[in-house]
Coordinates of C-alpha atoms in Angstrom, one line a residue:
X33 CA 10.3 -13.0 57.0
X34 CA 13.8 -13.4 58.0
X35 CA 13.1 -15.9 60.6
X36 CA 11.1 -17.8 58.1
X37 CA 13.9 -17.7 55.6
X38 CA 16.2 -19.0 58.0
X39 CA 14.3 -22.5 58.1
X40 CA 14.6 -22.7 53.8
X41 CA 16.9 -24.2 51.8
X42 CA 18.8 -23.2 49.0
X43 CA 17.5 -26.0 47.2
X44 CA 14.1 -24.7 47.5
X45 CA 14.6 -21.9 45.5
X46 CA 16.7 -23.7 42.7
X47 CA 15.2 -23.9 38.9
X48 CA 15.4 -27.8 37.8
X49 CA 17.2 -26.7 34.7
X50 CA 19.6 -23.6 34.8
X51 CA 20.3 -25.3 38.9
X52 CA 20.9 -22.3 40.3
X53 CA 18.8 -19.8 42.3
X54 CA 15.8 -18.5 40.5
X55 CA 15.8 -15.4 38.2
X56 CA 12.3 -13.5 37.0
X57 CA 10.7 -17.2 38.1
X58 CA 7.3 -18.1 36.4
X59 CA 4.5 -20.8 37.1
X60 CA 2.9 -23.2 34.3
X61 CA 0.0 -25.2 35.0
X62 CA 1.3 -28.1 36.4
X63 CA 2.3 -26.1 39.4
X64 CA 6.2 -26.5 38.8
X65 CA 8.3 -23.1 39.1
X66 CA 11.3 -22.5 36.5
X67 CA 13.6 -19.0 35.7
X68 CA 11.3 -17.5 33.0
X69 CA 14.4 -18.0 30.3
X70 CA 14.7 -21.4 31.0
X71 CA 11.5 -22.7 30.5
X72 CA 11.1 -20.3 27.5
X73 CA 14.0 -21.8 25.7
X74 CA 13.0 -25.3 26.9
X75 CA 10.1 -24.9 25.2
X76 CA 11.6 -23.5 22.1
X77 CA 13.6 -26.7 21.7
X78 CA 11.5 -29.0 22.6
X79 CA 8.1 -30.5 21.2
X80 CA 5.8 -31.0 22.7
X81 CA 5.5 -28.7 25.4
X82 CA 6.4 -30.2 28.2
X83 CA 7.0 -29.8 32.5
X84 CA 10.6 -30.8 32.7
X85 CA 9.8 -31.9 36.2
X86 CA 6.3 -33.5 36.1
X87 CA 6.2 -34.6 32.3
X88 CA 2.9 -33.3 31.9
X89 CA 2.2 -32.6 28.0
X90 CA 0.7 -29.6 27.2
X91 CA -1.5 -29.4 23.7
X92 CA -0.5 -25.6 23.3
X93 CA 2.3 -23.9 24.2
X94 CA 1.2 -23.1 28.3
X95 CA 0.9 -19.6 30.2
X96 CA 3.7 -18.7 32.5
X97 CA 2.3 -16.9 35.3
X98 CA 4.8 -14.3 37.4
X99 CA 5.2 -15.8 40.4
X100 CA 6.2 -13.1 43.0
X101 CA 6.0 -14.8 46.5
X102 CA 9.2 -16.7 45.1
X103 CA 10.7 -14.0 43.4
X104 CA 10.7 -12.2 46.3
X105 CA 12.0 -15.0 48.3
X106 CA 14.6 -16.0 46.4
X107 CA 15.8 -12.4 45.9
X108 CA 15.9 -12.5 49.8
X109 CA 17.9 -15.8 49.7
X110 CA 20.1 -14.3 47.5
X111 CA 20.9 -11.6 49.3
X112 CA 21.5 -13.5 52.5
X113 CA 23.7 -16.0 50.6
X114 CA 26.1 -13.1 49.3
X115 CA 26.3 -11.4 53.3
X116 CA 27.0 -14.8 54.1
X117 CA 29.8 -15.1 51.4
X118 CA 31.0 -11.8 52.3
X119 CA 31.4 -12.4 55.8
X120 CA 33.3 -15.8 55.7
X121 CA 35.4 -16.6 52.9
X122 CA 36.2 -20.1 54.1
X123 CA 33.3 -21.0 53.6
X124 CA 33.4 -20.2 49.9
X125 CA 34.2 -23.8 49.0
X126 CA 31.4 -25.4 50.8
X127 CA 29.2 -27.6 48.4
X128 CA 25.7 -26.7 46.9
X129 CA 22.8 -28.8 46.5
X130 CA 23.5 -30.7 43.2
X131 CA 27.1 -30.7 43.3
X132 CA 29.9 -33.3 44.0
X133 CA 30.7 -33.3 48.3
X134 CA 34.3 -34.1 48.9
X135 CA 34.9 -38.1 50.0
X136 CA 38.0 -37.3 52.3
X137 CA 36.7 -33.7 54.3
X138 CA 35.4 -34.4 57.4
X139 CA 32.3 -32.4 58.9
X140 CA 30.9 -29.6 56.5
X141 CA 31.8 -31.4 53.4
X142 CA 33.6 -29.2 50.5
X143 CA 33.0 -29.4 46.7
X144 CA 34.9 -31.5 45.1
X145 CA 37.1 -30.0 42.1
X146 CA 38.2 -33.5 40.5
X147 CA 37.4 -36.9 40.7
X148 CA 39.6 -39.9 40.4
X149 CA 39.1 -43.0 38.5
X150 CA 41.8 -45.1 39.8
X151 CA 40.4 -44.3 43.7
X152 CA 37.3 -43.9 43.1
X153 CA 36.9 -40.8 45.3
X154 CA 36.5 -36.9 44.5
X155 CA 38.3 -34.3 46.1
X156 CA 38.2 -30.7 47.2
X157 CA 41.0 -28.3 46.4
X158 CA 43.0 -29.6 49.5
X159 CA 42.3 -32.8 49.2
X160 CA 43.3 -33.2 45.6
X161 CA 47.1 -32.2 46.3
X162 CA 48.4 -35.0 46.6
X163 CA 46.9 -36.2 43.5
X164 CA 49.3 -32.7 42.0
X165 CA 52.2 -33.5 43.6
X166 CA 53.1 -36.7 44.7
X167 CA 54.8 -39.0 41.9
X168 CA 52.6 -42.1 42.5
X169 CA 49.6 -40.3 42.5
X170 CA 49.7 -37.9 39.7
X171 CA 49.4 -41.2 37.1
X172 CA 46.0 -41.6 38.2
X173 CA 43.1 -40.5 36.0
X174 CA 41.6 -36.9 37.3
X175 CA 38.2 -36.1 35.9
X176 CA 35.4 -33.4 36.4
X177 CA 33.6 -34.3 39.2
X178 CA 31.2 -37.2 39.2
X179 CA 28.8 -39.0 41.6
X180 CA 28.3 -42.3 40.9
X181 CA 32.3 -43.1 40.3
X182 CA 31.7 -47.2 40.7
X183 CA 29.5 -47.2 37.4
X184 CA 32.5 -46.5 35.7
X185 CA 33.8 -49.7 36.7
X186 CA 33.1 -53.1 35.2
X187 CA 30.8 -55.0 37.2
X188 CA 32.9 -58.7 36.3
X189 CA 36.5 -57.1 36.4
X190 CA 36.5 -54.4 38.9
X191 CA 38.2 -52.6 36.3
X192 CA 38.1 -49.2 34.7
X193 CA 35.5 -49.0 31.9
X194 CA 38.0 -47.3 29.6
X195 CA 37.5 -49.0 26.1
X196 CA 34.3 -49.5 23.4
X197 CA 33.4 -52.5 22.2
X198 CA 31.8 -51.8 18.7
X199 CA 30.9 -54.7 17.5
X200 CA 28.5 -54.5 20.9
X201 CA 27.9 -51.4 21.3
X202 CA 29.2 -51.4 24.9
X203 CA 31.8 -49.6 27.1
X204 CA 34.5 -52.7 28.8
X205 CA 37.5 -52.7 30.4
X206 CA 41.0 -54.2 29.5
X207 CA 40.1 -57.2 30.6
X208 CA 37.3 -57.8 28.7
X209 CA 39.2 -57.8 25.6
X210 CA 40.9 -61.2 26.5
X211 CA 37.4 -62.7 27.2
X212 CA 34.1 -61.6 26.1
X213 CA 35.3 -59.0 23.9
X214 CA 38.2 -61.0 22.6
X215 CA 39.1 -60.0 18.5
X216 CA 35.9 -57.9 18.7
X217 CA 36.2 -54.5 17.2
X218 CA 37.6 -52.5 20.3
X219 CA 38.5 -48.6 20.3
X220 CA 39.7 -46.4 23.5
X221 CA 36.8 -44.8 24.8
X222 CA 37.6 -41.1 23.8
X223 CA 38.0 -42.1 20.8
X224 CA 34.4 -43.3 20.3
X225 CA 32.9 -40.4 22.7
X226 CA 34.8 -37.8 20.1
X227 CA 33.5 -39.9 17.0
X228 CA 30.1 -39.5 18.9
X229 CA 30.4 -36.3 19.9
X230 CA 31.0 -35.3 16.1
X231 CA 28.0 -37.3 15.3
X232 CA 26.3 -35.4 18.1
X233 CA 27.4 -32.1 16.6
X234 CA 26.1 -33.1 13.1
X235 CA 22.5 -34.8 14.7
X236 CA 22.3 -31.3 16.4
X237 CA 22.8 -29.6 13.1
X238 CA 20.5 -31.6 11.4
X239 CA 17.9 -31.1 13.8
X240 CA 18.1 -27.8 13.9
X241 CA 17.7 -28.1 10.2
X242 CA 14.7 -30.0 10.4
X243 CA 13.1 -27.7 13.2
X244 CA 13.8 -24.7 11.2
X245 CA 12.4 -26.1 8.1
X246 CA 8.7 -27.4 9.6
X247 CA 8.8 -24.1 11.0
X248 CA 9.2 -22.7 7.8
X249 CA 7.0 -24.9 6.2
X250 CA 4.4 -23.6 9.2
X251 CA 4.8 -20.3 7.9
X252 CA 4.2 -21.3 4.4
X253 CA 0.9 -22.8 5.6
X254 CA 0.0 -19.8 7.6
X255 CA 0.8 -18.1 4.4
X256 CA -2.0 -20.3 2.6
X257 CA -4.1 -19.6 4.7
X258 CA -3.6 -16.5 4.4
X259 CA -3.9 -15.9 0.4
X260 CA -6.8 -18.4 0.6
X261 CA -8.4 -16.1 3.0
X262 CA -8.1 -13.1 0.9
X263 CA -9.6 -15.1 -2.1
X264 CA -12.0 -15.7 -0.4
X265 CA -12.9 -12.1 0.4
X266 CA -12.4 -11.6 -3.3
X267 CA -14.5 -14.3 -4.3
X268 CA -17.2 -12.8 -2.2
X269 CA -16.9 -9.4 -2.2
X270 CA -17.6 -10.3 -6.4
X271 CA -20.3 -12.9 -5.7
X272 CA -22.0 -10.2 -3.7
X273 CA -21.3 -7.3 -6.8
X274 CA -22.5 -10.0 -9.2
X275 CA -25.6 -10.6 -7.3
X276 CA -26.7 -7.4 -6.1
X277 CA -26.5 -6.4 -9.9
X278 CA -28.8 -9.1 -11.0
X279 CA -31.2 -8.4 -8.1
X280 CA -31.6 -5.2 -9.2
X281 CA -32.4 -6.0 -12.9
X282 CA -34.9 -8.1 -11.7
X283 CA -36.5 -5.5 -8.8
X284 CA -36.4 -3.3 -12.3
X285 CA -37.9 -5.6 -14.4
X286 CA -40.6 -6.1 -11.9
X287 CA -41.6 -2.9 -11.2
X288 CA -41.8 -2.4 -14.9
X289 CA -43.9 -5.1 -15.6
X290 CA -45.8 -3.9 -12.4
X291 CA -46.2 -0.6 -13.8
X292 CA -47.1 -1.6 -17.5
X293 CA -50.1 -3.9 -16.3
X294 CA -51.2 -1.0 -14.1
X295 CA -51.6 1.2 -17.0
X296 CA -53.2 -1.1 -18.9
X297 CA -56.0 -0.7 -16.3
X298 CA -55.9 2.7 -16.2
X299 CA -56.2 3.2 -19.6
X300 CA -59.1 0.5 -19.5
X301 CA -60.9 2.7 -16.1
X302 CA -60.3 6.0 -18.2
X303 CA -61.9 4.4 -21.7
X304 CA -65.2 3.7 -19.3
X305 CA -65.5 6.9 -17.5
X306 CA -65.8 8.4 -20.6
X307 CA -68.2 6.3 -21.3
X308 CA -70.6 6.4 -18.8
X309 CA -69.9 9.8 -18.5
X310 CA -71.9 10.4 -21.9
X311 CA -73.9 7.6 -20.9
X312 CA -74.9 9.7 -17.8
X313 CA -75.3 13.1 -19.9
X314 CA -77.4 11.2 -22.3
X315 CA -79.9 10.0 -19.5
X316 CA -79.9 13.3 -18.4
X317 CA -81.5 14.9 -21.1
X318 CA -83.8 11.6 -22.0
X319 CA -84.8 12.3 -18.9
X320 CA -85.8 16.1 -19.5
X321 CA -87.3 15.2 -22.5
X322 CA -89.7 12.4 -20.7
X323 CA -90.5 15.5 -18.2
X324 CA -91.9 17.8 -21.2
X325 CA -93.4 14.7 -22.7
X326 CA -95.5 13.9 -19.6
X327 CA -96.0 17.6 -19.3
X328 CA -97.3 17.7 -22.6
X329 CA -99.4 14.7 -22.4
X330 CA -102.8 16.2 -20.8
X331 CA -102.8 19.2 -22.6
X332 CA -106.1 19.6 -24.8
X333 CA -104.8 22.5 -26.6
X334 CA -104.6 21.3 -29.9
X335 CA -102.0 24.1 -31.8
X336 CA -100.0 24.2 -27.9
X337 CA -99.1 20.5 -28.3
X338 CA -98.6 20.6 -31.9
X339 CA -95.8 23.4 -31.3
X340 CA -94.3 22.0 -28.5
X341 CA -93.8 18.5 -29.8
X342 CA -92.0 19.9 -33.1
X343 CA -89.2 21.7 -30.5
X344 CA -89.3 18.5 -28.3
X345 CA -88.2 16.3 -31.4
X346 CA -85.6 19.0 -32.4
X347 CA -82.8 17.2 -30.5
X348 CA -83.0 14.0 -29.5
X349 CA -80.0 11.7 -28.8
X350 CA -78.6 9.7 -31.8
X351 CA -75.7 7.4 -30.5
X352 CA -76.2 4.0 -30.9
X353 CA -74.2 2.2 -27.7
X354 CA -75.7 -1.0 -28.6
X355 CA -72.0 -2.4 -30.0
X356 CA -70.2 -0.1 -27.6
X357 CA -68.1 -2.3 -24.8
X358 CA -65.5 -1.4 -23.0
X359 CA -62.8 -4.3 -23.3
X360 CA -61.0 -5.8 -20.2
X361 CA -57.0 -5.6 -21.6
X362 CA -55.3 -8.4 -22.7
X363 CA -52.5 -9.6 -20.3
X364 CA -52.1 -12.6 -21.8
X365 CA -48.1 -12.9 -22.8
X366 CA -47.5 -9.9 -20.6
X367 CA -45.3 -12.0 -17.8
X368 CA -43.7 -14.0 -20.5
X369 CA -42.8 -10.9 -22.6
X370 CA -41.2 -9.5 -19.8
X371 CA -39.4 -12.8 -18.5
X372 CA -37.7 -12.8 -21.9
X373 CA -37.1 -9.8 -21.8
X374 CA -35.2 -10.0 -18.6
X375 CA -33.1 -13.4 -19.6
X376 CA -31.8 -11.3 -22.5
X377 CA -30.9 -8.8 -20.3
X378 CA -29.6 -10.6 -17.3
X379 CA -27.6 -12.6 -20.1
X380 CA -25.9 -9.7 -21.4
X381 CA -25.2 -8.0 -17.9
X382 CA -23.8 -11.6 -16.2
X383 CA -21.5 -12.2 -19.1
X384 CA -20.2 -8.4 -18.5
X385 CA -20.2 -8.5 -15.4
X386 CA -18.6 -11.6 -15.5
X387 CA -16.0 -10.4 -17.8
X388 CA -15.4 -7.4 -15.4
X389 CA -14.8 -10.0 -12.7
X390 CA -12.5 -12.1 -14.3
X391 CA -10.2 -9.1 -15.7
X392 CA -10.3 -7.9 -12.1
X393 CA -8.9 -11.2 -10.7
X394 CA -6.2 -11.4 -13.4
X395 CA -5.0 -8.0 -13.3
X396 CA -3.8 -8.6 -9.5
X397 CA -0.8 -10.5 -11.1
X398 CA 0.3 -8.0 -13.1
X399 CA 4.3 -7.7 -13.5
X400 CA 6.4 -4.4 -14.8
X401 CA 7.4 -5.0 -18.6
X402 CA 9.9 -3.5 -20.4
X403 CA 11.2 -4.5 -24.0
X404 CA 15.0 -6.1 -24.3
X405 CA 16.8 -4.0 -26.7
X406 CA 19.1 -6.7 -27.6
X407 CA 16.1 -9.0 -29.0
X408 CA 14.5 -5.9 -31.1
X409 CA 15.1 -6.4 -35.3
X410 CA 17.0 -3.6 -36.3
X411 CA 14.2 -1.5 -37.8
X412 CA 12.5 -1.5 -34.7
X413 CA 13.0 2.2 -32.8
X414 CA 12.2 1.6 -29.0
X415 CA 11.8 4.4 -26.2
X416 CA 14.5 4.9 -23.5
X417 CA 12.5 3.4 -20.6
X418 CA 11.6 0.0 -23.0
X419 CA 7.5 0.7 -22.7
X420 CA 7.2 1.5 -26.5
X421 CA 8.0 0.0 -29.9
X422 CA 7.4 1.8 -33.1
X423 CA 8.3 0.1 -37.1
X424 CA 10.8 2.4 -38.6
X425 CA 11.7 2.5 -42.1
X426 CA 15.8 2.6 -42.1
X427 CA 17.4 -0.8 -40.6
X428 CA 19.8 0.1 -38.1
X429 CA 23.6 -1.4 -38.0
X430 CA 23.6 -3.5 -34.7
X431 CA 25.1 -6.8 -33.4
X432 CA 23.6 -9.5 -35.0
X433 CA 23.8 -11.6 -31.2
X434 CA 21.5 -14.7 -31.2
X435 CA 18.7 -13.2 -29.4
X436 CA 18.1 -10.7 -31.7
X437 CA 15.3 -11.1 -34.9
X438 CA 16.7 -10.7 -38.0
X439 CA 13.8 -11.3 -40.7
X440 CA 10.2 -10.5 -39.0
X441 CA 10.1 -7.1 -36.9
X442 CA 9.4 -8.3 -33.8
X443 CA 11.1 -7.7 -29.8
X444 CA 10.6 -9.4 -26.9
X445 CA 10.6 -8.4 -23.3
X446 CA 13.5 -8.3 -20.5
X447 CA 11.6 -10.0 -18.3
X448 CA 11.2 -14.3 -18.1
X449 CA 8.5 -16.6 -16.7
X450 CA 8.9 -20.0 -15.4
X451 CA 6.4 -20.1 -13.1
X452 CA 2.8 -18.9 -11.4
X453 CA 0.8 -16.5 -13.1
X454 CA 1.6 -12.9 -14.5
X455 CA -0.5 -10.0 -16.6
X456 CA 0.8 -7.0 -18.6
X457 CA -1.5 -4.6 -20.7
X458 CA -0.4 -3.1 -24.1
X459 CA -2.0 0.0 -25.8
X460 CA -2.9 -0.4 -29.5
X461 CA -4.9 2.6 -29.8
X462 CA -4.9 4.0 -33.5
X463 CA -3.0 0.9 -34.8
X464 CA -4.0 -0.5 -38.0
X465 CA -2.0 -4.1 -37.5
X466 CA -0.2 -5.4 -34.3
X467 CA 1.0 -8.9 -33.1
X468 CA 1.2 -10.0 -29.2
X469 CA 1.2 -13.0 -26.9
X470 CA 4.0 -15.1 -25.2
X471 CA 7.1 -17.0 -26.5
X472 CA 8.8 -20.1 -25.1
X473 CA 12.8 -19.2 -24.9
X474 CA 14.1 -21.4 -28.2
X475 CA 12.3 -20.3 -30.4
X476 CA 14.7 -19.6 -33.9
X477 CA 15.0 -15.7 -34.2
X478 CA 17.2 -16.2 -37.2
X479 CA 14.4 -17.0 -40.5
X480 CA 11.2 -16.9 -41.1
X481 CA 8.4 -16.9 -38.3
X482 CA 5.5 -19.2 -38.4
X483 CA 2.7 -18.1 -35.7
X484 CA 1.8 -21.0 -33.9
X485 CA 2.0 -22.9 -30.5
X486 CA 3.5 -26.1 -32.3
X487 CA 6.5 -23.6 -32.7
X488 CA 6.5 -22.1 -29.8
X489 CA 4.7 -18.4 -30.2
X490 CA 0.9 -18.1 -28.6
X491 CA -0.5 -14.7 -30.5
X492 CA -2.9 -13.4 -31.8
X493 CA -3.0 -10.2 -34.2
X494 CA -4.8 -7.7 -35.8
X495 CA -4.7 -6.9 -39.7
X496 CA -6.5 -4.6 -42.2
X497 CA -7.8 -1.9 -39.2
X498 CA -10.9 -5.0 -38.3
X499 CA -9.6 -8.4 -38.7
X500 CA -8.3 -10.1 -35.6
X501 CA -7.3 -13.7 -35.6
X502 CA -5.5 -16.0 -32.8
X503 CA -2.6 -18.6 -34.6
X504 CA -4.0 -21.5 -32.7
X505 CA -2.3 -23.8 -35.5
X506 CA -5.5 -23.3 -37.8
X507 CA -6.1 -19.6 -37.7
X508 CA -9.2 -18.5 -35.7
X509 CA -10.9 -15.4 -36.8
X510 CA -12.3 -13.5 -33.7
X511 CA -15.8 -11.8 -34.0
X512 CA -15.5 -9.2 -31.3
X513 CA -18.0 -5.7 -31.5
X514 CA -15.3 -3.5 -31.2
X515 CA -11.7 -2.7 -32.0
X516 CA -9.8 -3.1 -28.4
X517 CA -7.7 0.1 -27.3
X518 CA -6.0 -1.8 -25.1
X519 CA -4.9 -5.4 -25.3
X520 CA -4.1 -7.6 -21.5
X521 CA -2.2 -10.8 -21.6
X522 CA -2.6 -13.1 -18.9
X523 CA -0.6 -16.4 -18.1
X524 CA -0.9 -19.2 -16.4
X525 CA 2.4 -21.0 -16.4
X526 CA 1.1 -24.3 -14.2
X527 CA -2.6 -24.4 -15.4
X528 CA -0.6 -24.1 -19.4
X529 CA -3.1 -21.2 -19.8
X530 CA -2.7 -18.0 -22.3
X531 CA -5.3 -15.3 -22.4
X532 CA -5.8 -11.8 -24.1
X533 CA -8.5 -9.3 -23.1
X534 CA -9.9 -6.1 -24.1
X535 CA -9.5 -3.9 -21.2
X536 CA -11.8 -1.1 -21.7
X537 CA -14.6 -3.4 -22.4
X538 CA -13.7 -6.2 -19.8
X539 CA -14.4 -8.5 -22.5
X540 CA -12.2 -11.6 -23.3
X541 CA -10.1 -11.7 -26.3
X542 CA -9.3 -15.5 -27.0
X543 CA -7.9 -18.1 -24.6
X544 CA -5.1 -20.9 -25.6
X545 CA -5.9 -23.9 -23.0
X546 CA -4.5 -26.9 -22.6
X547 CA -0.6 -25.8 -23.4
X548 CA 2.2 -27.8 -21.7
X549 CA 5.0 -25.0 -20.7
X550 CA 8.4 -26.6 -20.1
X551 CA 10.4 -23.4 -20.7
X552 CA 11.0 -19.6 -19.6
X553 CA 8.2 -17.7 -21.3
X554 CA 8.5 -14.2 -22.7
X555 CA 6.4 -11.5 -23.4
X556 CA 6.4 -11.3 -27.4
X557 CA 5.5 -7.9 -29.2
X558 CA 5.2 -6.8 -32.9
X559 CA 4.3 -3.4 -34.0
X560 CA 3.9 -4.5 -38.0
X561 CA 5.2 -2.2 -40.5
X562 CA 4.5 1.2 -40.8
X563 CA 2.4 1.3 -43.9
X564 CA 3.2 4.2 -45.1
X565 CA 2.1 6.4 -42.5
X566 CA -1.1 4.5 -41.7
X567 CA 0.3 2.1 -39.2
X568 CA 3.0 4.0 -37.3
X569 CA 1.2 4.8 -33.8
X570 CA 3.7 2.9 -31.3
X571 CA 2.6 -0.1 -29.1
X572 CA 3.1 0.8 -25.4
X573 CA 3.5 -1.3 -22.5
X574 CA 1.4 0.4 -19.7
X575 CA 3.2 0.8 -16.3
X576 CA 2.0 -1.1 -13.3
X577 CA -0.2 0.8 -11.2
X578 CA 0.4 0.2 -7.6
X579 CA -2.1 2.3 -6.1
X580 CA -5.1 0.3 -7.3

């Protein structure tokens, strides 16, 4: 190995980027070799993906393979390049593939430290002392070291490229002022290489902006997916509840029909076993009878057959089966019955299944609710952790602030909505009269409430113990079976969409559609007044459960 390492290079063991001797080096498709850093945060700046050597594009971000014939070589190369350094510190100085050789050392050439624009030349540490000491020669323009010195000179002057010509775009010397560029808009060169360096550091800013905003935006998309994705399980995993209900009902309804037509026939096999077994008995004994007869027949003996036939006509058979049938059952309206039968019943269990669907999908977006003290009406008690309201009879002496009601008994809840969707449940077990729903922000707290969307209050309520109506504008009255225990309120900020349910029977409530929602929204509760006893079970805010 080391006589093989002998005949390599140092610049075969160089990464195109960092240009220095490989660290942890890795290989992409292309074949090309690169530190694994580098290529990784070439790759992180740069789209597409791309071999900074070949310029081979790459679709997806490529595999770097461990490449550890070069690792190993390079480590070896390493190590003989530090004995070497070790060993002769003269030759310290000697230049590296990639660098700037010394124009004035003879022999092994030595990196040069500076470069002058007035001679065109670079120099090594010992060459560039005159350049540091002598009085003519210190005037001259020292830069970092650079190769191709004569394109800093103009091509038609032979002078120093040391001035911008903006109204150009190009780099001139002195000279060209006084011809081509003469009165053009002319600046010294730093100047417009700090100007564009500034507009370099800004660019660089703003594409970093840009690259960390689509990456963002990626993520937001991945998000999307995402959520889509696990609507989509939702979606199913309901479609297939839905379904698997109905197919039941109708495996039910089948067998039952099934089984009803089979006992019609049973009954109808039963009715004529009976039958014939009488039939059967019947013959039997006709036919004992026609023995005795044909017995009796010959006999001569006048008093024998006399006696005989008396007991012979004692018991003969007396049913008449001449109108006796037995009657194939009707089936006739038999499927149809039970068809109807099951579209009444399939009706019933969709719409509650259905509903049991639909409360399902709204209560995933339910928020934690507590009531704002500073909005309640003075006769209004509320609990310490803001989940329950009760009417009480003795009006309390508070601030009258602007967001507090001062004429109907009504509070509304900490908590705003500007946007998406959010749920909340409310208990109104053993009330006789409640209000709730949603409230846009400016609504007037200060006099007289009307219900209505035109003024800015989507509600319905309960009155008398039974009647429940929604103040759509025109009052709705709501038929529903039951009394709801427990009230949800859904919204819909974007879709402009308001909806109340009764939990415990998954059934829907009332819906407003169609409402255009320009400001915060807030949840809006009334417990009514006490009336006298009768009405003064509290409304209570249910807390979120987090374990469903």
């Amino acid at each position: 190995m080391s006589a093989a390492s002998c005949l390599l290079t140092e610049d075969q063991f160089l990464c195109s980027i960092c240009l220095d001797v490989f660290t942890d080096p890795v290989t992409i498709p292309c074949g090309h070799n690169f530190c694994k850093a580098c290529i990784s945060l070439h790759w992180d700046t740069k789209v597409p993906y791309q071999c900074p050597n070949c310029k081979k594009l790459f679709h997806t971000r490529p595999d770097q393979l461990v490449n550890t014939f070069i690792s190993e070589m390079a480590a070896q190369f390493r190590q003989s390049a530090q004995q070497k350094a070790s060993s002769s510190s003269s030759e310290q100085h000697v230049v590296k593939p990639a660098k700037v050789p010394c124009d004035a050392c003879t022999g092994t050439r030595l990196k040069a430290l500076k470069s002058c624009l007035v001679c065109l030349e670079s120099y090594c540490e010992t060459h560039l002392e005159p350049h540091l000491t002598r009085a003519g020669l210190k005037k001259h323009q020292l830069i970092d070291p650079e190769e191709n010195l004569e394109g800093r000179m103009c091509v038609k002057h032979d002078k120093l490229l040391e001035l911008f010509c903006k109204t150009d775009q190009v780099c001139v010397c002195m000279l060209c002022t006084y011809s081509d560029h003469n009165k053009h808009d002319v600046v010294p060169l730093r100047e417009r290489y700090e100007g564009k360096k500034s507009e370099m550091g800004k660019t660089e800013v703003e594409i970093q902006q840009m690259i960390q905003k689509r990456r963002l935006k990626i993520q937001e998309m991945n998000r999307s997916v995402e959520l889509s994705k696990e609507g989509a399980d939702r979606e199913i995993a309901d479609g297939v509840q839905v379904f698997t209900a109905l197919k039941q009902s109708v495996e039910r309804s089948q067998a039952e029909l099934i089984d009803t037509i089979k006992e019609k026939q049973r009954e109808t096999e039963e009715q004529a076993e009976g039958f014939i077994k009488e039939l059967e008995q019947e013959i039997s004994e006709l036919k004992k009878r026609s023995s005795e007869v044909e017995q009796l027949s010959p006999s001569e003996d006048q008093l024998h057959l006399l006696q005989s036939f008396t007991s012979l006509n004692a018991a003969p058979p007396t049913k008449n089966w001449t109108e006796v049938r037995v009657r194939p059952p009707s089936y006739e309206g038999t499927v149809v019955r039970a068809w109807t039968q099951l579209e009444e019943t399939l009706s019933k269990q969709m719409k509650k299944l259905l509903s049991e669907v639909e409360l399902k999908r709204v209560q995933q977006y339910e928020v934690e609710v507590t009531l704002d003290p500073d909005t309640a009406h003075p006769k209004l008690i509320l609990s310490d952790d803001g989940k329950q309201v009760t009417h009480g009879d003795v009006k309390k002496n508070l601030p009258n602030n602007p967001e507090r009601f001062d004429i109907y008994g009504t509070v509304l809840a900490k908590q705003s909505f500007s946007s998406g969707r959010f749920y909340c449940e409310v208990q109104v077990k053993g009330k006789t009269e409640w209000d709730l729903g949603v409230v846009r922000k400016s609504i007037n707290r200060k006099r007289k409430i009307t219900l209505s969307p035109q003024n800015g209050y989507w509600t319905i309520v309960l009155r008398n113990g039974n009647q429940c109506k929604a103040f759509a504008g025109p009052r709705v009255r709501l038929s529903l079976k039951s009394q709801p225990e427990k009230v949800g309120v859904f919204v819909d900020y974007e879709e402009g969409l308001v909806s109340f349910y009764d939990v415990d029977a998954a059934a829907l409530i009332y819906s407003f559609t169609g409402c255009c929602f320009k400001e915060k929204l807030y949840p809006f509760f009334s417990p009514c007044p006490n009336d006298g006893g009768k009405n003064s079970t509290p409304l209570i805010i249910s807390p979120v459960n987090h374990t469903e």
